[in-house]
Short mmCIF file of C-alpha atoms and ligand atoms in Angstrom, two decimals:
data_model
loop_
_atom_site.label_atom_id
_atom_site.label_comp_id
_atom_site.label_asym_id
_atom_site.label_seq_id
_atom_site.Cartn_x
_atom_site.Cartn_y
_atom_site.Cartn_z
CA MET A 895 0.00 0.00 0.00
CA ASP A 896 1.17 3.52 -0.79
CA GLU A 897 1.93 5.54 2.29
CA ILE A 898 -0.62 8.25 3.13
CA ASP A 899 1.37 11.06 4.73
CA LEU A 900 -0.84 13.44 6.71
CA ARG A 901 1.86 14.72 9.08
CA SER A 902 1.90 18.16 7.48
CA ASP A 903 1.13 20.05 4.29
CA THR A 904 4.89 20.67 4.09
CA VAL A 905 5.45 17.13 2.74
CA THR A 906 4.15 17.96 -0.74
CA GLN A 907 6.41 17.16 -3.69
CA PRO A 908 6.77 19.57 -6.62
CA THR A 909 4.68 18.28 -9.53
CA PRO A 910 6.21 17.68 -12.98
CA ARG A 911 4.73 20.96 -14.25
CA MET A 912 6.11 22.88 -11.29
CA ARG A 913 9.53 21.30 -11.88
CA GLN A 914 9.29 22.34 -15.52
CA ALA A 915 8.61 25.95 -14.48
CA MET A 916 11.62 25.79 -12.15
CA ALA A 917 13.88 24.38 -14.87
CA GLN A 918 12.91 27.11 -17.33
CA ALA A 919 13.10 30.10 -14.95
CA PRO A 920 15.36 33.00 -15.92
CA VAL A 921 17.66 33.72 -12.97
CA GLY A 922 20.18 36.28 -11.74
CA ASP A 923 21.94 37.27 -8.54
CA ASP A 924 19.23 38.18 -6.02
CA VAL A 925 21.67 39.80 -3.58
CA TYR A 926 22.21 42.32 -6.41
CA GLY A 927 18.41 42.44 -6.87
CA GLU A 928 18.90 40.97 -10.34
CA ASP A 929 16.92 37.76 -10.30
CA PRO A 930 13.94 38.44 -12.60
CA THR A 931 11.94 35.48 -11.31
CA VAL A 932 12.44 36.44 -7.66
CA ASN A 933 11.48 40.02 -8.52
CA ALA A 934 8.36 38.81 -10.33
CA LEU A 935 7.36 36.63 -7.38
CA GLU A 936 7.89 39.45 -4.89
CA GLU A 937 5.81 41.84 -6.99
CA ARG A 938 3.05 39.31 -7.48
CA ALA A 939 2.95 38.32 -3.80
CA ALA A 940 2.89 41.95 -2.62
CA ALA A 941 -0.12 42.69 -4.84
CA LEU A 942 -1.92 39.54 -3.72
CA LEU A 943 -1.35 40.44 -0.07
CA GLY A 944 -2.43 44.06 -0.45
CA GLN A 945 1.01 45.45 0.39
CA GLU A 946 3.56 47.63 -1.44
CA ALA A 947 6.46 45.21 -1.44
CA ALA A 948 7.50 41.69 -0.53
CA LEU A 949 10.59 39.67 0.29
CA PHE A 950 11.10 36.03 -0.72
CA CYS A 951 12.49 34.10 2.27
CA ALA A 952 13.75 30.56 2.73
CA THR A 953 11.19 29.72 5.44
CA GLY A 954 8.10 30.99 7.19
CA SER A 955 10.12 31.14 10.38
CA LEU A 956 12.54 33.58 8.72
CA ALA A 957 9.64 35.65 7.34
CA ASN A 958 8.11 35.79 10.84
CA LEU A 959 11.49 36.59 12.38
CA LEU A 960 11.86 39.60 10.08
CA GLY A 961 8.23 40.69 10.46
CA VAL A 962 8.28 40.54 14.25
CA TRP A 963 11.64 42.35 14.28
CA LEU A 964 10.15 45.14 12.15
CA CYS A 965 7.09 45.37 14.40
CA ALA A 966 8.52 44.96 17.89
CA GLY A 967 12.28 44.71 18.02
CA PRO A 968 14.62 45.10 19.63
CA GLY A 969 13.51 45.24 23.23
CA GLY A 970 9.76 45.56 22.78
CA GLU A 971 7.04 43.02 23.32
CA ILE A 972 4.49 41.49 20.99
CA LEU A 973 1.12 40.22 22.19
CA CYS A 974 -0.10 36.92 20.77
CA ASP A 975 -2.01 33.72 21.41
CA SER A 976 -0.43 31.29 23.90
CA GLN A 977 -0.50 28.63 21.14
CA ALA A 978 1.00 30.89 18.45
CA HIS A 979 3.62 29.39 16.14
CA ILE A 980 5.91 32.38 16.91
CA VAL A 981 6.02 31.48 20.62
CA ARG A 982 5.86 27.69 20.46
CA ALA A 983 7.45 26.54 17.24
CA GLU A 984 10.26 28.91 16.31
CA LEU A 985 12.76 27.92 18.99
CA GLY A 986 12.48 31.23 20.82
CA ALA A 987 14.18 32.99 17.91
CA HIS A 988 12.38 36.30 18.44
CA ALA A 989 13.74 36.52 21.98
CA ARG A 990 17.11 34.90 21.29
CA LEU A 991 18.05 36.85 18.18
CA HIS A 992 16.07 40.09 18.44
CA GLY A 993 15.32 40.65 22.12
CA VAL A 994 11.59 40.63 21.51
CA GLY A 995 9.42 39.60 24.46
CA THR A 996 5.98 38.06 24.23
CA ARG A 997 2.92 38.18 26.42
CA THR A 998 0.13 35.83 25.51
CA TRP A 999 -3.62 35.44 25.76
CA ASP A 1000 -5.56 32.18 25.99
CA SER A 1001 -8.24 31.47 23.45
CA ALA A 1002 -10.67 28.88 22.22
CA ALA A 1003 -8.94 27.27 19.22
CA GLY A 1004 -6.94 30.38 18.42
CA VAL A 1005 -9.75 32.94 18.09
CA PRO A 1006 -9.01 35.84 20.44
CA ASP A 1007 -11.46 38.02 22.34
CA PRO A 1008 -10.41 41.53 21.24
CA ALA A 1009 -11.29 42.87 24.73
CA VAL A 1010 -8.79 40.43 26.26
CA VAL A 1011 -6.15 41.59 23.77
CA ALA A 1012 -6.87 45.24 24.59
CA ALA A 1013 -6.46 44.57 28.30
CA LEU A 1014 -2.92 43.24 27.72
CA VAL A 1015 -1.55 46.42 26.15
CA ALA A 1016 0.94 48.04 28.53
CA GLU A 1017 0.65 51.78 29.00
CA PRO A 1018 3.95 53.51 28.19
CA SER A 1019 6.01 53.68 31.38
CA ASP A 1020 9.53 53.59 32.80
CA HIS A 1021 9.23 50.15 34.33
CA LEU A 1022 7.08 48.05 31.98
CA VAL A 1023 8.26 46.48 28.75
CA ALA A 1024 6.82 48.56 25.91
CA THR A 1025 4.05 46.83 24.00
CA LYS A 1026 4.94 47.37 20.35
CA ALA A 1027 2.80 44.99 18.40
CA VAL A 1028 -0.03 42.46 18.23
CA GLU A 1029 0.16 39.21 16.30
CA LEU A 1030 -2.52 36.97 14.81
CA GLU A 1031 -2.08 33.61 13.10
CA ASN A 1032 -4.59 32.86 10.34
CA THR A 1033 -5.32 30.01 9.95
CA HIS A 1034 -4.32 28.97 13.44
CA ASN A 1035 -2.19 25.83 13.37
CA PHE A 1036 -2.36 24.51 16.94
CA GLY A 1037 -5.95 25.73 17.14
CA GLY A 1038 -6.80 23.13 14.47
CA GLY A 1039 -6.67 25.15 11.26
CA THR A 1040 -9.07 27.70 12.68
CA VAL A 1041 -10.02 30.65 10.51
CA ILE A 1042 -9.91 33.83 12.59
CA PRO A 1043 -13.22 35.42 11.60
CA TRP A 1044 -13.06 38.59 9.55
CA PRO A 1045 -14.71 40.81 12.22
CA THR A 1046 -12.16 39.59 14.79
CA VAL A 1047 -9.24 40.37 12.48
CA GLN A 1048 -10.74 43.81 11.85
CA ALA A 1049 -11.25 44.43 15.56
CA VAL A 1050 -7.66 43.47 16.43
CA ALA A 1051 -6.29 45.58 13.56
CA ALA A 1052 -8.38 48.55 14.71
CA LEU A 1053 -7.23 48.08 18.29
CA ALA A 1054 -3.59 48.04 17.14
CA ALA A 1055 -4.11 51.22 15.11
CA GLU A 1056 -5.84 52.99 18.04
CA ARG A 1057 -3.09 52.10 20.47
CA GLY A 1058 -0.25 52.92 18.08
CA LEU A 1059 0.84 49.27 17.78
CA ALA A 1060 2.08 47.39 14.75
CA PHE A 1061 0.15 44.31 13.62
CA HIS A 1062 1.99 41.21 12.42
CA LEU A 1063 -0.09 38.58 10.65
CA ASP A 1064 1.40 35.08 10.51
CA GLY A 1065 -0.26 33.99 7.31
CA ALA A 1066 1.61 30.72 6.86
CA ARG A 1067 -1.78 29.33 5.78
CA LEU A 1068 -3.50 32.59 4.84
CA GLY A 1069 -4.45 31.01 1.52
CA ASN A 1070 -6.53 28.47 3.43
CA ALA A 1071 -8.14 31.25 5.48
CA SER A 1072 -8.87 33.25 2.34
CA ILE A 1073 -10.54 30.30 0.58
CA ALA A 1074 -12.52 29.26 3.65
CA ALA A 1075 -13.66 32.82 4.43
CA GLY A 1076 -14.41 33.63 0.78
CA ARG A 1077 -12.28 36.78 1.00
CA PRO A 1078 -9.26 37.76 -1.08
CA LEU A 1079 -5.86 37.46 0.58
CA ALA A 1080 -5.45 41.22 0.24
CA ASP A 1081 -8.41 41.88 2.55
CA PHE A 1082 -6.47 40.25 5.38
CA GLY A 1083 -3.03 41.38 4.25
CA ARG A 1084 -3.75 45.06 3.94
CA LEU A 1085 -4.89 45.28 7.57
CA ALA A 1086 -1.45 44.13 8.72
CA THR A 1087 1.78 46.05 9.16
CA THR A 1088 3.67 42.92 8.12
CA VAL A 1089 2.17 39.71 6.74
CA THR A 1090 3.68 36.34 5.84
CA LEU A 1091 2.58 33.56 3.48
CA CYS A 1092 4.11 30.08 3.14
CA LEU A 1093 4.54 28.80 -0.41
CA SER A 1094 5.92 25.50 0.88
CA LYS A 1095 2.75 24.25 2.60
CA GLY A 1096 -0.59 23.65 0.91
CA LEU A 1097 0.51 25.73 -2.07
CA GLY A 1098 2.95 22.95 -2.89
CA ALA A 1099 6.26 24.74 -3.54
CA PRO A 1100 9.34 22.88 -2.27
CA VAL A 1101 10.80 25.92 -0.48
CA GLY A 1102 9.91 29.47 0.40
CA SER A 1103 7.77 32.00 2.19
CA ILE A 1104 6.84 35.61 1.65
CA LEU A 1105 7.08 38.62 3.95
CA ALA A 1106 5.05 41.58 2.69
CA SER A 1107 4.86 45.13 4.02
CA SER A 1108 5.63 48.72 3.02
CA ARG A 1109 8.53 49.39 0.62
CA GLU A 1110 10.56 50.92 3.42
CA ARG A 1111 10.05 48.03 5.84
CA VAL A 1112 10.79 45.44 3.17
CA ALA A 1113 14.05 47.25 2.34
CA ALA A 1114 15.02 47.06 6.02
CA ALA A 1115 14.03 43.38 6.14
CA ARG A 1116 16.21 42.68 3.08
CA GLY A 1117 19.24 44.02 4.94
CA ARG A 1118 18.37 42.10 8.06
CA ARG A 1119 17.90 38.89 6.06
CA LYS A 1120 21.41 39.33 4.66
CA LEU A 1121 22.78 39.89 8.17
CA LEU A 1122 21.18 36.61 9.26
CA GLY A 1123 22.81 34.78 6.37
CA GLY A 1124 19.63 34.59 4.33
CA GLY A 1125 20.73 36.45 1.20
CA TRP A 1126 20.64 34.11 -1.77
CA ARG A 1127 21.79 34.17 -5.33
CA GLN A 1128 20.01 32.49 -8.28
CA ALA A 1129 16.96 31.84 -6.13
CA GLY A 1130 14.73 32.23 -9.19
CA VAL A 1131 14.63 28.44 -9.58
CA LEU A 1132 12.81 28.40 -6.23
CA ALA A 1133 10.77 31.54 -6.89
CA ALA A 1134 9.49 29.93 -10.10
CA ALA A 1135 7.91 27.21 -8.00
CA GLY A 1136 6.33 29.91 -5.83
CA LEU A 1137 4.92 31.73 -8.85
CA TYR A 1138 3.59 28.45 -10.20
CA ALA A 1139 2.00 27.76 -6.81
CA LEU A 1140 0.28 31.16 -6.70
CA ASP A 1141 -1.01 30.67 -10.26
CA HIS A 1142 -2.28 27.13 -9.88
CA ASN A 1143 -2.63 26.01 -6.29
CA LEU A 1144 -4.55 28.67 -4.39
CA ASP A 1145 -8.08 27.77 -5.47
CA ARG A 1146 -7.50 24.07 -5.05
CA LEU A 1147 -6.98 24.53 -1.30
CA ALA A 1148 -10.77 24.10 -1.14
CA ASP A 1149 -10.20 20.44 -2.10
CA ASP A 1150 -7.90 20.01 0.89
CA HIS A 1151 -10.62 21.39 3.14
CA ASP A 1152 -13.17 18.98 1.67
CA ASN A 1153 -10.74 16.10 2.13
CA ALA A 1154 -10.06 17.06 5.75
CA ARG A 1155 -13.80 16.90 6.40
CA LEU A 1156 -14.00 13.50 4.67
CA PHE A 1157 -11.13 12.28 6.84
CA ALA A 1158 -12.82 13.51 10.04
CA ALA A 1159 -16.17 12.03 9.03
CA ALA A 1160 -14.52 8.65 8.39
CA VAL A 1161 -12.83 8.75 11.82
CA ALA A 1162 -16.14 9.74 13.42
CA GLU A 1163 -17.95 6.67 12.07
CA GLN A 1164 -16.17 4.59 14.69
CA ALA A 1165 -14.64 7.16 17.04
CA PRO A 1166 -16.91 10.22 17.16
CA ALA A 1167 -15.31 11.55 20.35
CA ALA A 1168 -11.90 11.74 18.66
CA VAL A 1169 -12.82 14.42 16.14
CA PRO A 1170 -13.41 18.15 16.67
CA PRO A 1171 -16.95 19.53 16.26
CA THR A 1172 -15.99 21.30 13.02
CA VAL A 1173 -13.16 21.09 10.51
CA PRO A 1174 -12.66 24.62 9.19
CA THR A 1175 -9.73 24.06 6.81
CA ASN A 1176 -7.09 21.38 6.15
CA ILE A 1177 -6.08 20.50 9.72
CA VAL A 1178 -7.79 17.92 11.94
CA ILE A 1179 -6.66 17.56 15.54
CA LEU A 1180 -7.69 14.18 16.92
CA GLY A 1181 -8.05 13.47 20.63
CA THR A 1182 -6.84 9.98 21.48
CA GLY A 1183 -8.97 9.68 24.62
CA GLY A 1184 -7.14 7.38 27.04
CA LEU A 1185 -4.68 6.18 24.43
CA ASP A 1186 -1.06 7.23 24.11
CA ALA A 1187 -0.67 9.47 21.05
CA VAL A 1188 2.85 8.25 20.22
CA ALA A 1189 1.76 4.60 20.29
CA THR A 1190 -1.34 5.37 18.23
CA ALA A 1191 0.74 7.23 15.62
CA ALA A 1192 3.11 4.25 15.48
CA ALA A 1193 0.20 1.84 15.00
CA ALA A 1194 -1.18 4.02 12.19
CA ALA A 1195 2.27 4.29 10.57
CA ALA A 1196 2.59 0.49 10.65
CA GLU A 1197 -0.52 0.43 8.45
CA GLY A 1198 0.75 3.12 6.09
CA VAL A 1199 -0.83 6.28 7.53
CA ARG A 1200 1.41 8.94 9.03
CA LEU A 1201 0.15 11.64 11.43
CA SER A 1202 2.04 14.02 13.69
CA VAL A 1203 1.94 13.90 17.48
CA LEU A 1204 0.87 17.25 18.98
CA GLY A 1205 0.68 16.21 22.62
CA PRO A 1206 0.42 13.11 24.84
CA ARG A 1207 -3.23 12.66 23.80
CA GLN A 1208 -3.34 14.60 20.54
CA LEU A 1209 -2.61 13.76 16.92
CA ARG A 1210 -2.70 16.08 13.93
CA ALA A 1211 -3.69 15.20 10.38
CA VAL A 1212 -3.15 17.74 7.60
CA THR A 1213 -4.49 17.33 4.08
CA HIS A 1214 -2.62 18.62 1.02
CA LEU A 1215 -2.23 18.21 -2.71
CA GLY A 1216 -0.39 14.92 -2.31
CA VAL A 1217 -3.43 13.05 -0.95
CA ASP A 1218 -6.81 12.56 -2.60
CA ALA A 1219 -10.32 12.07 -1.21
CA ALA A 1220 -10.14 8.27 -1.27
CA GLN A 1221 -6.82 8.24 0.60
CA CYS A 1222 -8.21 10.60 3.23
CA GLN A 1223 -11.21 8.33 3.74
CA THR A 1224 -8.99 5.26 3.96
CA ALA A 1225 -6.81 7.02 6.53
CA GLY A 1226 -9.88 8.19 8.47
CA ARG A 1227 -11.31 4.68 8.65
CA LEU A 1228 -8.00 3.37 9.98
CA LEU A 1229 -7.85 6.06 12.68
CA GLY A 1230 -11.48 5.36 13.55
CA ARG A 1231 -10.59 1.71 14.04
CA LEU A 1232 -7.53 2.57 16.17
CA LEU A 1233 -9.38 5.12 18.32
CA GLY A 1234 -12.87 3.61 18.45
CA PRO A 1235 -14.40 1.31 21.07
CA GLY A 1236 -13.96 -1.77 18.86
CA ARG A 1237 -10.13 -1.58 18.86
C1 LIG B 1258 4.72 26.36 9.18
C2 LIG B 1258 4.41 27.58 9.89
C3 LIG B 1258 5.31 28.66 9.93
C4 LIG B 1258 6.69 28.65 9.31
O1 LIG B 1258 7.23 27.42 9.12
P1 LIG B 1258 8.59 27.11 8.34
O2 LIG B 1258 8.68 25.65 8.55
O3 LIG B 1258 9.66 27.87 9.01
O4 LIG B 1258 8.41 27.49 6.93
C5 LIG B 1258 4.91 29.80 10.59
N1 LIG B 1258 3.71 29.88 11.16
C6 LIG B 1258 2.81 28.88 11.13
C7 LIG B 1258 1.48 29.07 11.75
C8 LIG B 1258 3.13 27.70 10.50
O5 LIG B 1258 2.25 26.70 10.49
#
């Protein structure tokens, strides 16, 4: 049996057509600003995200590192969800490299209460760390692919503007949020001071993420990226994959959402308690009940289905362009069997 890999939407392989686009891309030295394909991708991504300019980065973590630095560093603090990728999954880079502190709010599945966010803002003073920025993650990864509703994004952006704070939007999966909410990427992007987008997840590129912002901020981020060792040369071969992804793989994210729901429904046939009440996008967080998550993931892997372990009693399945509806149902039935009462 072919392996069904639902650990992450980062496991996608470039398709033959994407590889063809990469092979044919005109390239130049991007540190000199001379790679036409990188320049085209940056222009295209900026327009899509409703910003003036964009920077092509190796990873989403680097794009976030630069965005948070622009918004809050050095020495300031950024407010964010306690389950945010920037606090949990980037190895403390914002603190370690840029002296940025975080204070966090708790939420249901990643959707903040704007009043709770407002209450966290520190008044300027001589003894409190200065609050410089607010961060949202849309969709919210550890929240289970949650789409932060449009009115909530607007309320947080308005709060930031009122209090003189920057607003960083971790849009690693903003394409998924855009498709699920039926709103263009630019609607979300233009509310942010800095916004990121991963090309290497559901969009299917092998490498790369975007940071978008004003021309001035992007110029500063370009210098900072070089300082961190992230300047690259004929990166157009990678940017070509990103352009291909933006042209062909945004709308199809809806299929991933459908497949995630099929997966959850198949699990629920035998293990209804394991699945969340709704599946908003391409992520399904399964509760293992009394079972050990590591052992359950190993049992699933032994039968050809790979999931990631989020916690001692939590597994995560992520759909993507490398798995079809039938595979998601097959995987769901297996997990239902492993997690259901009949096991
Ligand atoms: C994947 C991800 C990132 C960045 O990940 P990289 O692996 O560094 O590209 C940032 N934020 C969220 C929410 C993510 O899921």
